Coordinates of C-alpha atoms and ligand atoms in Angstrom, one line a residue:
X3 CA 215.0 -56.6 -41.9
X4 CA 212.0 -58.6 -42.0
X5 CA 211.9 -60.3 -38.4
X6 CA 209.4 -63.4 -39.4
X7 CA 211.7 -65.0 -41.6
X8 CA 214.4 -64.2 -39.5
X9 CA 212.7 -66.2 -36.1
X10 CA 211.8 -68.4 -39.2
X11 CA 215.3 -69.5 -40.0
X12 CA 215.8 -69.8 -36.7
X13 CA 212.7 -72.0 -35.7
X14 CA 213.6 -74.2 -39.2
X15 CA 217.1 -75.2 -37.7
X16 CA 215.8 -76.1 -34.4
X17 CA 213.1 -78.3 -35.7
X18 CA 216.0 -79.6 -38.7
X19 CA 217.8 -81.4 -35.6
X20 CA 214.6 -83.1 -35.2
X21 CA 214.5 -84.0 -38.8
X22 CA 211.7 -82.4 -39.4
X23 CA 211.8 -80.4 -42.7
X24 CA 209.5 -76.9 -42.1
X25 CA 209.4 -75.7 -46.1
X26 CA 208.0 -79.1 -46.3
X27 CA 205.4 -78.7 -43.6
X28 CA 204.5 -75.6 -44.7
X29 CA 204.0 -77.3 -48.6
X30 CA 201.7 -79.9 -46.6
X31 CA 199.4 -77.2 -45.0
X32 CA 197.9 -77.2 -48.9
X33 CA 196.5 -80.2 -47.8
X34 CA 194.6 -78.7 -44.9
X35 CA 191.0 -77.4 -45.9
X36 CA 189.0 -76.3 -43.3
X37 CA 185.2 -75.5 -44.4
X38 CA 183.7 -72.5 -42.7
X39 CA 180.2 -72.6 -41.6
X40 CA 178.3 -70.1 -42.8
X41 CA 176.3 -70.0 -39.7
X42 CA 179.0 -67.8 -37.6
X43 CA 177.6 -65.0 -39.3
X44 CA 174.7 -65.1 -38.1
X45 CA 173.7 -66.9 -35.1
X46 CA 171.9 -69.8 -37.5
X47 CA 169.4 -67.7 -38.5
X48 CA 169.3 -68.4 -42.1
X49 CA 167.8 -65.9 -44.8
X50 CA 164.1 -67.8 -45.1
X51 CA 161.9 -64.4 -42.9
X52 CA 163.5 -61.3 -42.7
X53 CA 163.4 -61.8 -38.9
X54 CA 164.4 -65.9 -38.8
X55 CA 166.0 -67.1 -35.8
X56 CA 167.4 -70.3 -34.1
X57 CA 164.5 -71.8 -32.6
X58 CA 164.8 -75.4 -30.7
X59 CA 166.4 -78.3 -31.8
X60 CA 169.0 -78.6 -28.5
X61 CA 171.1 -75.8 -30.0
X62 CA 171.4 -72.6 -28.7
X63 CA 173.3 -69.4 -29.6
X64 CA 173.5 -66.8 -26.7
X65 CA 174.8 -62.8 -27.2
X66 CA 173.7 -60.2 -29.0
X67 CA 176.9 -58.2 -30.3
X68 CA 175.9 -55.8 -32.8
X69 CA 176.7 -56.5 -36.1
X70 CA 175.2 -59.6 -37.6
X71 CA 174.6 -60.2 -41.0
X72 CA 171.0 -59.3 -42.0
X73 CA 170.9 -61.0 -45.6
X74 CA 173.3 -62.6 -47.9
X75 CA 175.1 -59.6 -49.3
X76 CA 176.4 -58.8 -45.3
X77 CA 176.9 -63.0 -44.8
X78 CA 179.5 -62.6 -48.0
X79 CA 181.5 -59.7 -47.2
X80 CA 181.6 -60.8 -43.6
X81 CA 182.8 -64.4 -45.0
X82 CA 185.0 -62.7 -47.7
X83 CA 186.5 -60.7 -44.6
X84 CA 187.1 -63.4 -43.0
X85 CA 188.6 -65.6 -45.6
X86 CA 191.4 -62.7 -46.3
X87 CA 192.8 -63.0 -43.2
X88 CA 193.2 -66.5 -43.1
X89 CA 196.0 -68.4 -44.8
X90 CA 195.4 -71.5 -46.8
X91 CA 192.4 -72.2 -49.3
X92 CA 189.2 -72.9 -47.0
X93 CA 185.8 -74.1 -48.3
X94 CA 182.3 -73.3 -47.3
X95 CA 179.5 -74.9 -45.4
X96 CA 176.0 -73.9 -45.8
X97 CA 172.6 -74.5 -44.2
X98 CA 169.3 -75.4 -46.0
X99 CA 167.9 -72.0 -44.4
X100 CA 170.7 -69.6 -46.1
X101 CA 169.1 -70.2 -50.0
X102 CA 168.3 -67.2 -51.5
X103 CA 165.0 -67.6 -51.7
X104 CA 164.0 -63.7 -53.3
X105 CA 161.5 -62.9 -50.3
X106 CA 159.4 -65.5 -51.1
X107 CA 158.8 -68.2 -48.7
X108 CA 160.1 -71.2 -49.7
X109 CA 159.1 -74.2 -47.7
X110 CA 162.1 -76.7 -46.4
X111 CA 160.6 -79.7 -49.2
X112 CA 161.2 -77.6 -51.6
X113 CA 164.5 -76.1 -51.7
X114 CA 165.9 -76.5 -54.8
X115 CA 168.8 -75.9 -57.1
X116 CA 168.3 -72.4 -58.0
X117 CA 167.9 -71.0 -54.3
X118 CA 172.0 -72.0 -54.4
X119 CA 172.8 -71.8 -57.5
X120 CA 174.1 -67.6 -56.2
X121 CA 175.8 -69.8 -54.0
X122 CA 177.3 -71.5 -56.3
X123 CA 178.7 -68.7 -58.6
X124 CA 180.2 -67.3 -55.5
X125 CA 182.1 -70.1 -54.6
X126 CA 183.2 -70.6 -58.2
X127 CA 184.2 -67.2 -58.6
X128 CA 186.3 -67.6 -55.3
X129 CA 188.0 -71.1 -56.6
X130 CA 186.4 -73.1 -53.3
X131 CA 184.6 -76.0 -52.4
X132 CA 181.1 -76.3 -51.0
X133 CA 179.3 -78.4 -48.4
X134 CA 175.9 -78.1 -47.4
X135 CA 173.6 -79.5 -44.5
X136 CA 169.7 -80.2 -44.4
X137 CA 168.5 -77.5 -41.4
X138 CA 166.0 -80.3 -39.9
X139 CA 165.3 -77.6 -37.1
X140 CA 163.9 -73.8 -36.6
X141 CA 160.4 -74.7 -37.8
X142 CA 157.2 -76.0 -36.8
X143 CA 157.6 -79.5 -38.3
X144 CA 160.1 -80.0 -35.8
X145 CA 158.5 -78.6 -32.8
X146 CA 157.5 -81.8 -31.1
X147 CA 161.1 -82.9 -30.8
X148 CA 160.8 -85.7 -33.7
X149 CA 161.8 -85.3 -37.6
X150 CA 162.8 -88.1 -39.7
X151 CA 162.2 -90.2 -36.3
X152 CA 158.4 -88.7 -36.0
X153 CA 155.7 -91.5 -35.8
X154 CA 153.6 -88.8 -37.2
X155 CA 153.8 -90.2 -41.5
X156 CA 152.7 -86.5 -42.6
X157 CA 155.8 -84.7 -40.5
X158 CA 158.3 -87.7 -41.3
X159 CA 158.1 -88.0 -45.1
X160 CA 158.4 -84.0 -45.1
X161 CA 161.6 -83.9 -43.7
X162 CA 162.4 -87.2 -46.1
X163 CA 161.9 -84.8 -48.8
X164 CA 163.5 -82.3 -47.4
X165 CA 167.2 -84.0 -47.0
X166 CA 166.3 -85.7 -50.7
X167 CA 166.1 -81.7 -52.0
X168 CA 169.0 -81.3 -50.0
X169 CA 171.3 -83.9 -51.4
X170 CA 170.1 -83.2 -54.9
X171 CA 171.4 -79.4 -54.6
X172 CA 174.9 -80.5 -53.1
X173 CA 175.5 -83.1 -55.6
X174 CA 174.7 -80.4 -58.1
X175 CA 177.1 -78.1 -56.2
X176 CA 179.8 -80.6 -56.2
X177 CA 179.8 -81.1 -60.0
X178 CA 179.6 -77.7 -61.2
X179 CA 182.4 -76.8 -58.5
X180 CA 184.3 -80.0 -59.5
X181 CA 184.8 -81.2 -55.7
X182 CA 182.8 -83.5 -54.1
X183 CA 180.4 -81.1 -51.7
X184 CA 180.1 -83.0 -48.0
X185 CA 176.1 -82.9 -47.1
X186 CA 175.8 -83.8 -43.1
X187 CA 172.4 -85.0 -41.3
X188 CA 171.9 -83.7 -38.1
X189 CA 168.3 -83.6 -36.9
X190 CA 167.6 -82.9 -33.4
X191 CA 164.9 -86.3 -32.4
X192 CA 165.3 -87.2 -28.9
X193 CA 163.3 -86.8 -25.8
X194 CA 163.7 -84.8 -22.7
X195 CA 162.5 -87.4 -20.0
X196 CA 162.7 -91.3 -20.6
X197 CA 161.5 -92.4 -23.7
X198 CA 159.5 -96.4 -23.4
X199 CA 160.1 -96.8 -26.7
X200 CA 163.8 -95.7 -28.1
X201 CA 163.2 -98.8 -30.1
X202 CA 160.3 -97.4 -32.3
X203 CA 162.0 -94.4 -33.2
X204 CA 165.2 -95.5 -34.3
X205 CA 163.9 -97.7 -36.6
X206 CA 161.9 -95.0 -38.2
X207 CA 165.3 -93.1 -38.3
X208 CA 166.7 -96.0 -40.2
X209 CA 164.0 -96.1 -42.5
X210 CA 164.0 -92.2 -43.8
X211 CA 167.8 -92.7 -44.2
X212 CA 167.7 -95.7 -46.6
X213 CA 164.4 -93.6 -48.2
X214 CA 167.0 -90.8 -48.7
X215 CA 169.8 -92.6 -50.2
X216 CA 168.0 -94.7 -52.1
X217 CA 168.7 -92.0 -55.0
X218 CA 172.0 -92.3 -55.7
X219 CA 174.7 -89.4 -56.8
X220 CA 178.0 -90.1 -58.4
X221 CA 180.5 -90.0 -55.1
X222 CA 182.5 -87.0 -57.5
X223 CA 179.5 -84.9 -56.7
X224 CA 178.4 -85.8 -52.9
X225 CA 179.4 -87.7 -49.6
X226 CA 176.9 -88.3 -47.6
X227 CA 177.7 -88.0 -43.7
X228 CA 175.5 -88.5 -40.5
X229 CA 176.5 -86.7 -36.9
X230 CA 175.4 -88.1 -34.0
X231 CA 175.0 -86.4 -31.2
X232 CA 174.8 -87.3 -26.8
X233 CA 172.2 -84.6 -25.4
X234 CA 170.8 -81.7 -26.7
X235 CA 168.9 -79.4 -24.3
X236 CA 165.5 -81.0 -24.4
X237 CA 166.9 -83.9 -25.7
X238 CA 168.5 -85.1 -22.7
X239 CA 167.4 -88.3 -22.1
X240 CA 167.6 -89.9 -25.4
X241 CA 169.2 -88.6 -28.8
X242 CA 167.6 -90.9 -31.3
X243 CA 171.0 -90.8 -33.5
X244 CA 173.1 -91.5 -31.0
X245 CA 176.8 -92.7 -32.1
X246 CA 176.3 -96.6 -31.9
X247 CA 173.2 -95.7 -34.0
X248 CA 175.0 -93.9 -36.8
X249 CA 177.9 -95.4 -36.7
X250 CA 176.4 -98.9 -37.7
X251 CA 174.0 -97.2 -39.9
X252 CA 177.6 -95.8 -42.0
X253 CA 179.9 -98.9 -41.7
X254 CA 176.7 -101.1 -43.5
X255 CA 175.9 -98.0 -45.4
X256 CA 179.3 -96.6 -46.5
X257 CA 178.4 -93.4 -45.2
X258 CA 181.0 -90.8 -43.8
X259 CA 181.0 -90.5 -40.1
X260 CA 180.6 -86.5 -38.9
X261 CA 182.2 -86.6 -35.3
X262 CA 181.5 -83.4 -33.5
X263 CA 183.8 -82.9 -30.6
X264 CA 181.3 -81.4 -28.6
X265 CA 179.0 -84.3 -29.0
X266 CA 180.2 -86.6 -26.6
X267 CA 181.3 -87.3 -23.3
X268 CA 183.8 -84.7 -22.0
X269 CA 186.3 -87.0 -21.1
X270 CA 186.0 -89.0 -24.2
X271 CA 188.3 -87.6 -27.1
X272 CA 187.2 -87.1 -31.0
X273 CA 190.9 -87.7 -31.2
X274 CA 190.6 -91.3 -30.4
X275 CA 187.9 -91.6 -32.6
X276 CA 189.7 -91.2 -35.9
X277 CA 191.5 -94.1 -36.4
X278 CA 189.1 -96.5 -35.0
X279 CA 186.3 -95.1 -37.1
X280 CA 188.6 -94.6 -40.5
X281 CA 189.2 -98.6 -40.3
X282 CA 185.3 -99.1 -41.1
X283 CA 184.1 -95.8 -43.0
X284 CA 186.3 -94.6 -46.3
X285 CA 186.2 -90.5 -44.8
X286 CA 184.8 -89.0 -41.7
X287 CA 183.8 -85.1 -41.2
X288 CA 184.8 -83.2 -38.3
X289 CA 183.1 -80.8 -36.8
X290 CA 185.5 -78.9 -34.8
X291 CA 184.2 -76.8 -31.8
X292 CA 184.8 -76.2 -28.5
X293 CA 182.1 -77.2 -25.5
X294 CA 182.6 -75.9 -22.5
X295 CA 180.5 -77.8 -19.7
X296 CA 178.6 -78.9 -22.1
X297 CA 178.1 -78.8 -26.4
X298 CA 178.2 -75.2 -25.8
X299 CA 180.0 -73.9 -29.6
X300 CA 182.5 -71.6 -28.0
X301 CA 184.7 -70.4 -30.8
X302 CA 187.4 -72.9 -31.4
X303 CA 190.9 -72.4 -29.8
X304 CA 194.1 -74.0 -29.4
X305 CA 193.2 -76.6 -26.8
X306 CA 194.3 -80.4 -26.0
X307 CA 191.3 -81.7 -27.6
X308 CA 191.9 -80.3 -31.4
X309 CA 195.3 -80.5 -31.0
X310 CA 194.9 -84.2 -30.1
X311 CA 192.6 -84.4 -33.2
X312 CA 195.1 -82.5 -35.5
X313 CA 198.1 -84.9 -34.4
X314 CA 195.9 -88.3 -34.4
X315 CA 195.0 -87.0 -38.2
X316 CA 198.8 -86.4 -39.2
X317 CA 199.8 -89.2 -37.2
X318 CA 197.6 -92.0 -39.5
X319 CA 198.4 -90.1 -42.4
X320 CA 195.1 -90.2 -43.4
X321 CA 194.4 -85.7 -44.2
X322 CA 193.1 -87.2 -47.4
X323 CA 190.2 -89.4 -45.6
X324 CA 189.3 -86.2 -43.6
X325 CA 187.1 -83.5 -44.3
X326 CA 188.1 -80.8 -41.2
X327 CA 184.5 -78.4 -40.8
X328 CA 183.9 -75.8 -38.1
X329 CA 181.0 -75.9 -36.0
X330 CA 180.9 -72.7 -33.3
X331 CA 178.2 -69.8 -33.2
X332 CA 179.0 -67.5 -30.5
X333 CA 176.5 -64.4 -30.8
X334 CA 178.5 -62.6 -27.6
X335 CA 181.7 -61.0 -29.6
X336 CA 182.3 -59.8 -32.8
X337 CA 181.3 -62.9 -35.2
X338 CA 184.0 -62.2 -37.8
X339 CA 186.9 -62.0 -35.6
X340 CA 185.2 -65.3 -34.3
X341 CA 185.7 -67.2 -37.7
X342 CA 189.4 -65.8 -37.9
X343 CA 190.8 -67.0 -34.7
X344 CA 188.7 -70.3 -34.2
X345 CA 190.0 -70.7 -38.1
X346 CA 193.3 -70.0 -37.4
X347 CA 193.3 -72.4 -34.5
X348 CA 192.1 -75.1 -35.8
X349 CA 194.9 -74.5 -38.6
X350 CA 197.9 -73.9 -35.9
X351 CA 196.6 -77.2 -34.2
X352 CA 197.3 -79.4 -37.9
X353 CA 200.3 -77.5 -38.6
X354 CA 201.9 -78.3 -34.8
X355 CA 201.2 -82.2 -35.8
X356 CA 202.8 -81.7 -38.8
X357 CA 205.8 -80.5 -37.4
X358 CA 206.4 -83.3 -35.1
X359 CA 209.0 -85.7 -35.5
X360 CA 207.1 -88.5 -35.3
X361 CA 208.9 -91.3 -36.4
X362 CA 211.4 -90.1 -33.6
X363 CA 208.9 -90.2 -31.0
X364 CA 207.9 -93.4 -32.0
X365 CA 211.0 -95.2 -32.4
X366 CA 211.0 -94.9 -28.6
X367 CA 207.5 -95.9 -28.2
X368 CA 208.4 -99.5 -29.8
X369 CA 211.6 -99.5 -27.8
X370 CA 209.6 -99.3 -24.7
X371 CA 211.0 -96.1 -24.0
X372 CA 208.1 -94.5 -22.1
X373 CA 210.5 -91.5 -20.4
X374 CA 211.6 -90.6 -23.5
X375 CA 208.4 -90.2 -25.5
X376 CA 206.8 -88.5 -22.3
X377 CA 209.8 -86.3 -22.6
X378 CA 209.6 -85.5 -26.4
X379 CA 206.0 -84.7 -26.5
X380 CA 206.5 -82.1 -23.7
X381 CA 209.5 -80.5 -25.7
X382 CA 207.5 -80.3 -28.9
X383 CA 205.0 -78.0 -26.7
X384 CA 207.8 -75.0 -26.4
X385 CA 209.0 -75.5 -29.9
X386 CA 209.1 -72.4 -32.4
X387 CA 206.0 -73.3 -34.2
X388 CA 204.7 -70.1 -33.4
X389 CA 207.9 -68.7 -36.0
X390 CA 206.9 -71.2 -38.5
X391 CA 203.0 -70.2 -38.5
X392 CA 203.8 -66.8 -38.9
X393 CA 206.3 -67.2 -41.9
X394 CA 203.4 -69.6 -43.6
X395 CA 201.1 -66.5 -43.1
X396 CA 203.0 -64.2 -44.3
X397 CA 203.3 -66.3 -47.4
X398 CA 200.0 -66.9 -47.6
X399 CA 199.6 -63.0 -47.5
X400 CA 197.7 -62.9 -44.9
X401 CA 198.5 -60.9 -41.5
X402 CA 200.9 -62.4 -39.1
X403 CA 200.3 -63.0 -35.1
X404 CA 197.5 -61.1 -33.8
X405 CA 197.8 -58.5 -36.8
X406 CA 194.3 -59.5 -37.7
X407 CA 193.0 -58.2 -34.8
X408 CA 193.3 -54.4 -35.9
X409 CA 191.9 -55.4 -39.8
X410 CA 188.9 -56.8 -37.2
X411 CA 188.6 -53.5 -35.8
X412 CA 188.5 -51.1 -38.9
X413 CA 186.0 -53.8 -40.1
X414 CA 183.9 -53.4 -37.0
X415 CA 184.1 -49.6 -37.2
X416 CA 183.3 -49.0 -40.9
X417 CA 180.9 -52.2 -41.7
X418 CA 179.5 -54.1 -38.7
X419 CA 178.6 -51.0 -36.8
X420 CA 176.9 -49.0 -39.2
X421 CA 174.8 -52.5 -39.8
X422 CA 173.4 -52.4 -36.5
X423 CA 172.8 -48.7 -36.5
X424 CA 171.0 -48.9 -39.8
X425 CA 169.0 -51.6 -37.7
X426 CA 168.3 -49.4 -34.8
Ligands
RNT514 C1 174.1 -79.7 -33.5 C2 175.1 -80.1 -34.5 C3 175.0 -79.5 -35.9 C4 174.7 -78.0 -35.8 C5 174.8 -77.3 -37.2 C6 174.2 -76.0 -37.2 O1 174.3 -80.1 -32.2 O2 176.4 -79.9 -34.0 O3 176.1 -79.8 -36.6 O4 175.5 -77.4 -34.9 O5 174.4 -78.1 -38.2
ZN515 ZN1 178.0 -80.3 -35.4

C-alpha cells in the first residue's frame, strides 16, 4: 500500500472542488528552476588560497560546523548530494572566487574562461544551467569600502575588468550549456558614517557599469542583473547601489533587476516588488533568503515572505520572466542539509501558489467580496499541499517528508566528518 499516493488521491479531490487540477500543478513545477549557490558549501570562501575566507564587504557568515568543503572535488559531491535529494531540475550559481585556478594565484582581472571551463563540463554532464557572479569582495582592492564606485582610477578600472572577465566567461557558459547563464553585480561600496558626497560615487558607479556593458553578448548566452542592497555592516550609512540607483540604471539599461529579500526594509515585501518591477525590466532575479533582524542569510524556510513571493510570481503568470536563486550561507549546521531544506522550501512555497484557486479567490476580490477572499486565503493555509509535495517527490525520486534528513546523516557520518578530521 503505498500511503503517499494514497493521501495523494485524497489531497487531489479536495483541491478538484476548488478546481484546481494537482497532476497539472505538479506538470507546472517543471517550470520552477531554482539555482543553487555554490557558496553554501563553503561559507563564501572560494577556492583562490588554500585557506581563503569571507573577508568584509557587509557580509558575514558565522559557525564553524565541521565539514566544509576544502576544494572543488568536496564543493561537487556536497552539491551532487544535495541535488539528489531535491526534486525538480535545479541550476547552479557560482562565484568568481570558485575557478579552478590549479594552485596558482590568479588575480580577480584575470579570470578567464578556462578557470570554468571544469565548471562547465560538470554542469553539462549533469544537463543544468549556470549562473555566475563577479566576487567584487574578500580582497585587498576592496578594503577601503569602494570598488567600481572607488575615486581611486587604479582600484576602479580593476574591478571594471574584473566584471568585463566575468561576463565574458558566463556568456561563454551560457552558449556552450545552451541557456542563457544569469551574471549578478553586487559589490559592497557604501560608507559606514555619512558620506558628503553620495553624489560623486554614484556617478562613478554609473560609469563602470556602461564601461562593462559596453561589450555586448547575444541575450542567448547572458543576462546581465544588478542587486541592490539597504545596509551592509560597515556600510550603514549609505549603500552606493541602492534600489532607486539600480533600478533606474536597469529600466534605461534593460538590465534584469536581482531583488534580494533580505535587502530591504523588513516590513517592505520582495513580493510586492515583482510586478511593479516586471512592468519596466523584461526578467528580474531573486535572491531568496531569509534575514532575521537584519540581512542575516539564515537558510531559507517556509515563511510569509517567500511564500508571498512564490504566489505574487504564480499570481502574474509571469515564472518565465523570473529567474528564482538562493542566497543563504549559514556556517552553524550541517551546510548540505542547509541547501536541501532551504531548497525544498523555496520549492514547497511555488508549488502552494500553484495550487491555489486563484481565479476563485479573485472573482470575489472584484465582487468586493472582502470576507470571502479573507476567508479563502486562510483555508488554502490547512490544505493537503503537504500530500501533493510528497507524491511530486516521490516522482521526482527523491525522498519524501523529512526522509532526507537520515540520507543527511549517513552523509555527515561517512563524508563530512572524516573531512574535518583529515583537517584536524
Ligand atoms: C550580499 C548580496 C550578494 C551576496 C552573494 C555572495 O549582500 O546578497 O548576493 O550574498 O553574492
Ligand atoms: Zn544577494
Amino acid at each position: 500500500m503505498n500511503v503517499i499516493k494514497q493521501a495523494y488521491d485524497l489531497a487531489k479531490t479536495e483541491y478538484a472542488k476548488l478546481g484546481v487540477d494537482t497532476d497539472a500543478v505538479i506538470k507546472k513545477m517543471a517550470d520552477v528552476n531554482v539555482s543553487l549557490h555554490c557558496w553554501q558549501t563553503d561559507d563564501v570562501g572560494g577556492f583562490e588560497t588554500p585557506d581563503a575566507e569571507l573577508g568584509g564587504g557587509g557580509i558575514q557568515v558565522t559557525g564553524n560546523y565541521p565539514g566544509k568543503a576544502n576544494s572543488i572535488e568536496e564543493m561537487r559531491a556536497d552539491l551532487d548530494k544535495s541535488m539528489s535529494l531535491i526534486p525538480g531540475k535545479q541550476r547552479l550559481n557560482l562565484h568568481a572566487i570558485y575557478g579552478e585556478f590549479q594552485g596558482s594565484f590568479v588575480d580577480r582581472d584575470e579570470v578567464d574562461v578556462e578557470h570554468f571551463q571544469g565548471w562547465i563540463d560538470w554542469a553539462k554532464e549533469r544537463e543544468i544551467g549556470l549562473d555566475f557572479n563577479a566576487s567584487c569582495f574578500s580582497h585587498p582592492k576592496s578594503n577601503d569600502g569602494f570598488t567600481l564606485s572607488s575615486k581611486n582610477e587604479e582600484i576602479r578600472l580593476f574591478w571594471v575588468e574584473h566584471v568585463k572577465q566575468c561576463r565574458k566567461i558566463s556568456a561563454e557558459m551560457g552558449k556552450q550549456l545552451g541557456t542563457a547563464c544569469v551574471h549578478n553585480i553586487w559589490i559592497p561600496d557604501g560608507s559606514k558614517d555619512t558620506p558628503v558626497d553620495r553624489s560623486g560615487h554614484r556617478k562613478l558607479l554609473k560609469k563602470s557599469l556602461d564601461e562593462i556593458f559596453a561589450v555586448e553578448y547575444p541575450k542567448e548566452h547572458i543576462k546581465d542583473a544588478v542587486e541592490s542592497k539597504l545596509f551592509g555592516i560597515g556600510s550603514e550609512s549609505m549603500v552606493v547601489g541602492s534600489h532607486d540607483f539600480y533600478m533606474g540604471y536597469a529600466v534605461k539599461n534593460e538590465k534584469l533587476i536581482c531583488l534580494d529579500n533580505g535587502h530591504f526594509h523588513p516590513t517592505e515585501q520582495v513580493g510586492d516588488k515583482i510586478s511593479s518591477t516586471l512592468e519596466f525590466v523584461d526578467e528580474v532575479l531573486l535572491h531568496v533568503t531569509r534575514g532575521v533582524r537584519w540581512d542575516s542569510d539564515h537558510v531559507v524556510t517556509l515563511n510569509d515572505d517567500v511564500t508571498m513571493i512564490a504566489q505574487e510570481v504564480v499570481r502574474a503568470n509571469v515564472l518565465d520572466r523570473v529567474n528564482i536563486g538562493l542566497d543563504f550561507f549559514d556556517a552553524s549546521l550541517n551546510r548540505v542539509g542547509a541547501y536541501v531544506v532551504g531548497t525544498r522550501a523555496t520549492q514547497k512555497a511555488f508549488l502552494i501558489a500553484l495550487l491555489e484557486p486563484t481565479k476563485l479567490i479573485l472573482k470575489f476580490e472584484e465582487d468586493a467580496k472582502y470576507f470571502e477572499r479573507l476567508a479563502m486565503l486562510e483555508e488554502m493555509k490547512t490544505m493537503p499541499f503537504g500530500a501533493v509535495w510528497n507524491y511530486y517527490c516521490e516522482q521526482e525520486g527523491v525522498p519524501a517528508n523529512g526522509a532526507y534528513i537520515t540520507d543527511v546523516q549517513q552523509y555527515e557520518k561517512e563524508v563530512l566528518l572524516e573531512r574535518s578530521m583529515v583537517e584536524a
